[in-house]
PDB file of C-alpha atoms and ligand atoms in Angstrom:
ATOM      1  CA  UNK N   9      76.466  84.273 112.241  1.00 91.00           C
ATOM      2  CA  UNK N  10      74.269  87.349 113.470  1.00 94.00           C
ATOM      3  CA  UNK N  11      75.222  90.566 112.214  1.00 95.00           C
ATOM      4  CA  UNK N  12      76.456  91.763 115.501  1.00 94.00           C
ATOM      5  CA  UNK N  13      78.551  88.634 115.729  1.00 96.00           C
ATOM      6  CA  UNK N  14      79.974  89.397 112.630  1.00 96.00           C
ATOM      7  CA  UNK N  15      80.547  93.031 113.334  1.00 95.00           C
ATOM      8  CA  UNK N  16      82.690  91.213 116.369  1.00 96.00           C
ATOM      9  CA  UNK N  17      84.958  89.339 114.223  1.00 97.00           C
ATOM     10  CA  UNK N  18      85.632  92.446 111.906  1.00 96.00           C
ATOM     11  CA  UNK N  19      86.631  94.426 115.298  1.00 95.00           C
ATOM     12  CA  UNK N  20      88.836  91.943 116.324  1.00 96.00           C
ATOM     13  CA  UNK N  21      90.654  91.393 113.215  1.00 96.00           C
ATOM     14  CA  UNK N  22      91.238  94.937 113.111  1.00 93.00           C
ATOM     15  CA  UNK N  23      92.841  95.392 117.092  1.00 94.00           C
ATOM     16  CA  UNK N  24      94.771  92.314 116.515  1.00 93.00           C
ATOM     17  CA  UNK N  25      96.174  93.470 113.533  1.00 89.00           C
ATOM     18  CA  UNK N  26      96.719  96.971 115.644  1.00 85.00           C
ATOM     19  CA  UNK N  27      98.505  94.967 118.481  1.00 81.00           C
ATOM     20  CA  UNK N  28      99.205  91.887 116.592  1.00 82.00           C
ATOM     21  CA  UNK N  29      98.518  89.699 119.755  1.00 84.00           C
ATOM     22  CA  UNK N  30      96.036  88.960 121.980  1.00 92.00           C
ATOM     23  CA  UNK N  31      93.464  91.149 122.034  1.00 94.00           C
ATOM     24  CA  UNK N  32      91.447  91.991 125.694  1.00 93.00           C
ATOM     25  CA  UNK N  33      87.767  92.000 126.424  1.00 91.00           C
ATOM     26  CA  UNK N  34      88.195  95.840 127.211  1.00 92.00           C
ATOM     27  CA  UNK N  35      89.645  96.627 123.982  1.00 93.00           C
ATOM     28  CA  UNK N  36      86.789  95.137 122.676  1.00 94.00           C
ATOM     29  CA  UNK N  37      84.502  96.605 124.725  1.00 94.00           C
ATOM     30  CA  UNK N  38      86.030 100.025 123.913  1.00 93.00           C
ATOM     31  CA  UNK N  39      86.248  99.921 120.317  1.00 91.00           C
ATOM     32  CA  UNK N  40      82.738  98.910 119.684  1.00 92.00           C
ATOM     33  CA  UNK N  41      80.881 101.018 122.986  1.00 92.00           C
ATOM     34  CA  UNK N  42      79.565  97.858 124.689  1.00 91.00           C
ATOM     35  CA  UNK N  43      80.189  97.084 128.291  1.00 92.00           C
ATOM     36  CA  UNK N  44      82.578  94.378 129.298  1.00 88.00           C
ATOM     37  CA  UNK N  45      80.548  91.910 130.585  1.00 89.00           C
ATOM     38  CA  UNK N  46      78.595  91.490 127.330  1.00 91.00           C
ATOM     39  CA  UNK N  47      81.831  91.273 125.231  1.00 92.00           C
ATOM     40  CA  UNK N  48      82.568  88.460 127.198  1.00 91.00           C
ATOM     41  CA  UNK N  49      78.996  86.535 126.711  1.00 92.00           C
ATOM     42  CA  UNK N  50      79.789  87.491 123.257  1.00 94.00           C
ATOM     43  CA  UNK N  51      83.616  85.457 123.291  1.00 94.00           C
ATOM     44  CA  UNK N  52      82.025  82.156 124.957  1.00 94.00           C
ATOM     45  CA  UNK N  53      79.426  82.265 121.774  1.00 95.00           C
ATOM     46  CA  UNK N  54      82.156  82.727 119.458  1.00 96.00           C
ATOM     47  CA  UNK N  55      84.311  80.456 120.916  1.00 96.00           C
ATOM     48  CA  UNK N  56      81.348  77.419 120.471  1.00 96.00           C
ATOM     49  CA  UNK N  57      81.510  78.469 116.792  1.00 96.00           C
ATOM     50  CA  UNK N  58      85.136  77.988 116.544  1.00 97.00           C
ATOM     51  CA  UNK N  59      86.225  81.795 115.497  1.00 97.00           C
ATOM     52  CA  UNK N  60      88.294  82.638 118.581  1.00 97.00           C
ATOM     53  CA  UNK N  61      90.903  81.072 120.676  1.00 96.00           C
ATOM     54  CA  UNK N  62      90.422  82.472 124.313  1.00 93.00           C
ATOM     55  CA  UNK N  63      93.459  82.638 126.909  1.00 89.00           C
ATOM     56  CA  UNK N  64      91.979  83.445 130.278  1.00 85.00           C
ATOM     57  CA  UNK N  65      92.715  87.206 131.838  1.00 83.00           C
ATOM     58  CA  UNK N  66      94.875  87.447 128.501  1.00 87.00           C
ATOM     59  CA  UNK N  67      92.582  87.759 125.439  1.00 91.00           C
ATOM     60  CA  UNK N  68      91.490  86.439 122.310  1.00 95.00           C
ATOM     61  CA  UNK N  69      92.450  85.775 118.418  1.00 95.00           C
ATOM     62  CA  UNK N  70      90.615  84.747 115.737  1.00 97.00           C
ATOM     63  CA  UNK N  71      91.089  80.880 114.822  1.00 97.00           C
ATOM     64  CA  UNK N  72      91.788  80.561 110.785  1.00 97.00           C
ATOM     65  CA  UNK N  73      88.153  80.388 110.313  1.00 97.00           C
ATOM     66  CA  UNK N  74      87.524  83.743 112.272  1.00 97.00           C
ATOM     67  CA  UNK N  75      90.264  85.189 110.147  1.00 96.00           C
ATOM     68  CA  UNK N  76      88.485  83.963 107.062  1.00 96.00           C
ATOM     69  CA  UNK N  77      85.164  85.110 107.831  1.00 97.00           C
ATOM     70  CA  UNK N  78      86.655  88.761 108.842  1.00 97.00           C
ATOM     71  CA  UNK N  79      88.485  88.911 105.527  1.00 96.00           C
ATOM     72  CA  UNK N  80      85.161  88.328 103.250  1.00 96.00           C
ATOM     73  CA  UNK N  81      83.247  90.986 105.474  1.00 97.00           C
ATOM     74  CA  UNK N  82      86.281  93.680 104.577  1.00 96.00           C
ATOM     75  CA  UNK N  83      86.491  92.170 100.968  1.00 97.00           C
ATOM     76  CA  UNK N  84      82.630  92.819 100.946  1.00 97.00           C
ATOM     77  CA  UNK N  85      82.897  96.367 102.448  1.00 97.00           C
ATOM     78  CA  UNK N  86      85.194  97.782 100.566  1.00 97.00           C
ATOM     79  CA  UNK N  87      83.518  96.089  97.299  1.00 98.00           C
ATOM     80  CA  UNK N  88      80.552  98.103  97.996  1.00 98.00           C
ATOM     81  CA  UNK N  89      82.213 100.952  98.939  1.00 97.00           C
ATOM     82  CA  UNK N  90      84.119 100.952  95.453  1.00 97.00           C
ATOM     83  CA  UNK N  91      79.909 100.312  93.924  1.00 98.00           C
ATOM     84  CA  UNK N  92      78.686 102.909  95.535  1.00 98.00           C
ATOM     85  CA  UNK N  93      81.716 105.443  94.782  1.00 97.00           C
ATOM     86  CA  UNK N  94      82.229 104.467  90.954  1.00 97.00           C
ATOM     87  CA  UNK N  95      79.026 103.485  89.776  1.00 97.00           C
ATOM     88  CA  UNK N  96      76.567 105.568  91.653  1.00 98.00           C
ATOM     89  CA  UNK N  97      78.785 108.292  92.342  1.00 97.00           C
ATOM     90  CA  UNK N  98      78.590 108.515  95.968  1.00 97.00           C
ATOM     91  CA  UNK N  99      81.367 110.811  97.849  1.00 96.00           C
ATOM     92  CA  UNK N 100      83.747 109.319  99.684  1.00 94.00           C
ATOM     93  CA  UNK N 101      82.649 110.491 102.977  1.00 95.00           C
ATOM     94  CA  UNK N 102      79.004 108.636 102.443  1.00 95.00           C
ATOM     95  CA  UNK N 103      79.988 105.147 101.410  1.00 96.00           C
ATOM     96  CA  UNK N 104      81.207 103.624 104.792  1.00 94.00           C
ATOM     97  CA  UNK N 105      77.930 103.595 106.478  1.00 94.00           C
ATOM     98  CA  UNK N 106      76.298 102.379 103.971  1.00 96.00           C
ATOM     99  CA  UNK N 107      78.568  99.520 103.341  1.00 96.00           C
ATOM    100  CA  UNK N 108      78.705  98.687 107.006  1.00 95.00           C
ATOM    101  CA  UNK N 109      75.116  97.260 106.156  1.00 96.00           C
ATOM    102  CA  UNK N 110      75.530  96.056 102.881  1.00 97.00           C
ATOM    103  CA  UNK N 111      78.561  93.790 104.201  1.00 97.00           C
ATOM    104  CA  UNK N 112      76.611  91.465 105.875  1.00 96.00           C
ATOM    105  CA  UNK N 113      74.478  90.092 102.767  1.00 96.00           C
ATOM    106  CA  UNK N 114      75.224  86.455 102.584  1.00 93.00           C
ATOM    107  CA  UNK N 115      75.754  85.661  99.019  1.00 95.00           C
ATOM    108  CA  UNK N 116      79.186  84.643  97.585  1.00 95.00           C
ATOM    109  CA  UNK N 117      77.273  84.644  94.054  1.00 97.00           C
ATOM    110  CA  UNK N 118      76.594  88.192  94.324  1.00 97.00           C
ATOM    111  CA  UNK N 119      79.817  89.463  95.685  1.00 97.00           C
ATOM    112  CA  UNK N 120      81.679  87.120  92.774  1.00 97.00           C
ATOM    113  CA  UNK N 121      79.674  89.088  90.406  1.00 97.00           C
ATOM    114  CA  UNK N 122      79.739  92.832  92.083  1.00 98.00           C
ATOM    115  CA  UNK N 123      83.691  91.976  92.006  1.00 97.00           C
ATOM    116  CA  UNK N 124      83.573  90.640  88.539  1.00 97.00           C
ATOM    117  CA  UNK N 125      81.331  94.227  87.799  1.00 97.00           C
ATOM    118  CA  UNK N 126      83.892  96.629  88.875  1.00 97.00           C
ATOM    119  CA  UNK N 127      86.720  94.639  87.390  1.00 96.00           C
ATOM    120  CA  UNK N 128      88.382  93.036  90.074  1.00 96.00           C
ATOM    121  CA  UNK N 129      89.427  96.466  91.871  1.00 95.00           C
ATOM    122  CA  UNK N 130      92.503  96.644  94.063  1.00 94.00           C
ATOM    123  CA  UNK N 131      91.679  99.331  96.380  1.00 94.00           C
ATOM    124  CA  UNK N 132      88.858 100.927  97.825  1.00 95.00           C
ATOM    125  CA  UNK N 133      87.553 104.298  97.610  1.00 95.00           C
ATOM    126  CA  UNK N 134      89.595 105.189 101.100  1.00 94.00           C
ATOM    127  CA  UNK N 135      92.423 103.465  99.314  1.00 93.00           C
ATOM    128  CA  UNK N 136      92.458 100.554 101.372  1.00 92.00           C
ATOM    129  CA  UNK N 137      93.363  96.954  99.540  1.00 92.00           C
ATOM    130  CA  UNK N 138      90.794  94.883  98.912  1.00 95.00           C
ATOM    131  CA  UNK N 139      91.518  91.616 100.423  1.00 94.00           C
ATOM    132  CA  UNK N 140      92.456  88.551  97.121  1.00 92.00           C
ATOM    133  CA  UNK N 141      91.983  91.551  94.666  1.00 93.00           C
ATOM    134  CA  UNK N 142      95.004  93.321  96.273  1.00 86.00           C
ATOM    135  CA  UNK N 143      98.453  92.354  95.071  1.00 81.00           C
ATOM    136  CA  UNK N 144     101.315  93.262  97.542  1.00 73.00           C
ATOM    137  CA  UNK N 145     103.240  96.097  95.914  1.00 66.00           C
ATOM    138  CA  UNK N 146     107.551  95.404  96.929  1.00 62.00           C
ATOM    139  CA  UNK N 147     108.981  98.230  95.940  1.00 65.00           C
ATOM    140  CA  UNK N 148     107.366 101.521  97.954  1.00 77.00           C
ATOM    141  CA  UNK N 149     106.647 101.693 101.512  1.00 85.00           C
ATOM    142  CA  UNK N 150     103.369 103.039 102.922  1.00 88.00           C
ATOM    143  CA  UNK N 151     104.231 105.782 105.702  1.00 93.00           C
ATOM    144  CA  UNK N 152     102.059 107.204 108.539  1.00 94.00           C
ATOM    145  CA  UNK N 153     101.902 110.926 107.530  1.00 96.00           C
ATOM    146  CA  UNK N 154     102.957 111.354 111.603  1.00 95.00           C
ATOM    147  CA  UNK N 155     106.024 109.697 110.714  1.00 94.00           C
ATOM    148  CA  UNK N 156     107.531 111.281 107.461  1.00 95.00           C
ATOM    149  CA  UNK N 157     110.144 113.682 107.092  1.00 92.00           C
ATOM    150  CA  UNK N 158     110.088 117.440 106.494  1.00 94.00           C
ATOM    151  CA  UNK N 159     111.047 119.060 103.119  1.00 93.00           C
ATOM    152  CA  UNK N 160     109.995 115.885 101.242  1.00 94.00           C
ATOM    153  CA  UNK N 161     106.680 115.367  98.903  1.00 95.00           C
ATOM    154  CA  UNK N 162     104.283 112.451  99.407  1.00 96.00           C
ATOM    155  CA  UNK N 163     101.604 110.845  97.544  1.00 95.00           C
ATOM    156  CA  UNK N 164      98.600 110.649  99.897  1.00 96.00           C
ATOM    157  CA  UNK N 165      97.764 106.442  99.520  1.00 93.00           C
ATOM    158  CA  UNK N 166      95.175 105.842 101.946  1.00 93.00           C
ATOM    159  CA  UNK N 167      92.819 107.242 104.833  1.00 94.00           C
ATOM    160  CA  UNK N 168      92.593 104.524 107.815  1.00 89.00           C
ATOM    161  CA  UNK N 169      89.765 106.357 109.920  1.00 79.00           C
ATOM    162  CA  UNK N 170      87.111 107.012 107.179  1.00 78.00           C
ATOM    163  CA  UNK N 171      84.708 108.616 109.524  1.00 83.00           C
ATOM    164  CA  UNK N 172      82.084 111.158 107.887  1.00 90.00           C
ATOM    165  CA  UNK N 173      83.700 114.308 109.717  1.00 92.00           C
ATOM    166  CA  UNK N 174      87.099 113.548 108.935  1.00 93.00           C
ATOM    167  CA  UNK N 175      86.766 113.073 105.498  1.00 94.00           C
ATOM    168  CA  UNK N 176      84.548 116.445 104.916  1.00 94.00           C
ATOM    169  CA  UNK N 177      87.732 118.104 106.287  1.00 93.00           C
ATOM    170  CA  UNK N 178      89.690 116.563 103.904  1.00 95.00           C
ATOM    171  CA  UNK N 179      87.199 117.584 101.597  1.00 95.00           C
ATOM    172  CA  UNK N 180      87.746 121.209 102.697  1.00 94.00           C
ATOM    173  CA  UNK N 181      91.349 121.254 101.991  1.00 94.00           C
ATOM    174  CA  UNK N 182      90.736 119.320  98.626  1.00 94.00           C
ATOM    175  CA  UNK N 183      92.813 116.193 100.306  1.00 96.00           C
ATOM    176  CA  UNK N 184      92.611 113.317  98.088  1.00 94.00           C
ATOM    177  CA  UNK N 185      93.508 109.668  97.247  1.00 94.00           C
ATOM    178  CA  UNK N 186      96.921 110.381  95.122  1.00 93.00           C
ATOM    179  CA  UNK N 187      97.430 114.292  95.835  1.00 96.00           C
ATOM    180  CA  UNK N 188     101.021 115.265  96.577  1.00 96.00           C
ATOM    181  CA  UNK N 189     101.809 117.050  99.443  1.00 96.00           C
ATOM    182  CA  UNK N 190     105.045 118.968 100.824  1.00 96.00           C
ATOM    183  CA  UNK N 191     105.695 118.658 103.727  1.00 96.00           C
ATOM    184  CA  UNK N 192     106.729 122.018 105.104  1.00 96.00           C
ATOM    185  CA  UNK N 193     107.572 121.878 109.008  1.00 96.00           C
ATOM    186  CA  UNK N 194     106.691 119.644 111.761  1.00 95.00           C
ATOM    187  CA  UNK N 195     105.715 121.562 114.759  1.00 93.00           C
ATOM    188  CA  UNK N 196     108.055 119.570 118.073  1.00 90.00           C
ATOM    189  CA  UNK N 197     105.680 120.857 120.801  1.00 90.00           C
ATOM    190  CA  UNK N 198     102.383 119.133 119.094  1.00 89.00           C
ATOM    191  CA  UNK N 199     103.481 117.206 116.340  1.00 90.00           C
ATOM    192  CA  UNK N 200     101.238 119.285 114.379  1.00 95.00           C
ATOM    193  CA  UNK N 201     102.435 119.683 110.480  1.00 97.00           C
ATOM    194  CA  UNK N 202     102.756 122.405 107.985  1.00 97.00           C
ATOM    195  CA  UNK N 203     101.620 121.048 104.341  1.00 97.00           C
ATOM    196  CA  UNK N 204     101.907 122.687 101.074  1.00 96.00           C
ATOM    197  CA  UNK N 205      98.324 121.051  98.937  1.00 96.00           C
ATOM    198  CA  UNK N 206      98.106 123.029  95.555  1.00 93.00           C
ATOM    199  CA  UNK N 207      99.979 126.113  96.583  1.00 93.00           C
ATOM    200  CA  UNK N 208      98.050 126.315  99.496  1.00 95.00           C
ATOM    201  CA  UNK N 209      99.447 125.850 103.003  1.00 96.00           C
ATOM    202  CA  UNK N 210      97.704 124.085 105.750  1.00 96.00           C
ATOM    203  CA  UNK N 211      98.196 123.049 109.480  1.00 95.00           C
ATOM    204  CA  UNK N 212      97.268 119.053 110.202  1.00 95.00           C
ATOM    205  CA  UNK N 213      96.845 117.737 113.765  1.00 95.00           C
ATOM    206  CA  UNK N 214      98.579 114.812 114.786  1.00 94.00           C
ATOM    207  CA  UNK N 215      94.982 113.083 115.139  1.00 92.00           C
ATOM    208  CA  UNK N 216      95.121 113.900 111.160  1.00 94.00           C
ATOM    209  CA  UNK N 217      98.372 112.350 110.281  1.00 96.00           C
ATOM    210  CA  UNK N 218      98.109 109.561 112.193  1.00 94.00           C
ATOM    211  CA  UNK N 219      94.947 108.483 109.950  1.00 94.00           C
ATOM    212  CA  UNK N 220      97.051 109.093 106.701  1.00 96.00           C
ATOM    213  CA  UNK N 221      99.080 106.862 104.890  1.00 95.00           C
ATOM    214  CA  UNK N 222     101.546 107.985 102.204  1.00 96.00           C
ATOM    215  CA  UNK N 223     104.630 106.870  99.848  1.00 93.00           C
ATOM    216  CA  UNK N 224     107.302 109.254  99.119  1.00 93.00           C
ATOM    217  CA  UNK N 225     107.124 111.075  95.715  1.00 91.00           C
ATOM    218  CA  UNK N 226     109.742 109.876  93.068  1.00 76.00           C
ATOM    219  CA  UNK N 227     111.674 112.559  92.977  1.00 64.00           C
ATOM    220  CA  UNK N 228     111.225 113.835  96.765  1.00 51.00           C
ATOM    221  CA  UNK N 229     113.208 116.714  97.238  1.00 55.00           C
ATOM    222  CA  UNK N 230     111.181 120.165  96.157  1.00 53.00           C
ATOM    223  CA  UNK N 231     113.746 122.469  93.982  1.00 47.00           C
TER     224      UNK N 231
HETATM  225 ZN1   ZN D   9      84.565 101.637 105.392  1.00 54.35          ZN
END
């Protein structure tokens, strides 16, 4: 598999997860910023390699083989992000771009040694679960911040869009994994949210709250 092929597999995996079904050529082209005709060529290649199932005019899904490859890539990506952050002190907005390159290193032995060296972490620096290490938590439901209720306290669990400028903005307001926020108000007009974080008030746009995941804090009603 080439690096480009692997990037396709990973993107199809995320899209399939998001749409809970068939992934269209157009949606792949859109997320990867590639012409639809190039995507069609690639789908043919992935088809012959047994990585995807293809339904004409409808779209693709990953085969079990494709899915396994996607999970391996995601695991490597998140382990490298953790390594860069924990062992080399990179900040959380720097690690994603580097991990995009490191995830393509082909060595199961290296992945296993890295995993062992990091002591089998369950989450990456953005709070995303690491496949194979993460054990499903049964007790607490994770919410998209855009879907929570006013006047409750929540704990930040993960960031879904780990791009640099977004994380830099979160740095500015000192919002991290594990931060506790109190939801003061949600604007009905545009769904922007007013939160309290470390005794400061901030406004978060819907674009921001759509990409942050939280759990309800134990004693969630603020006194
Ligand atoms: Zn990443």
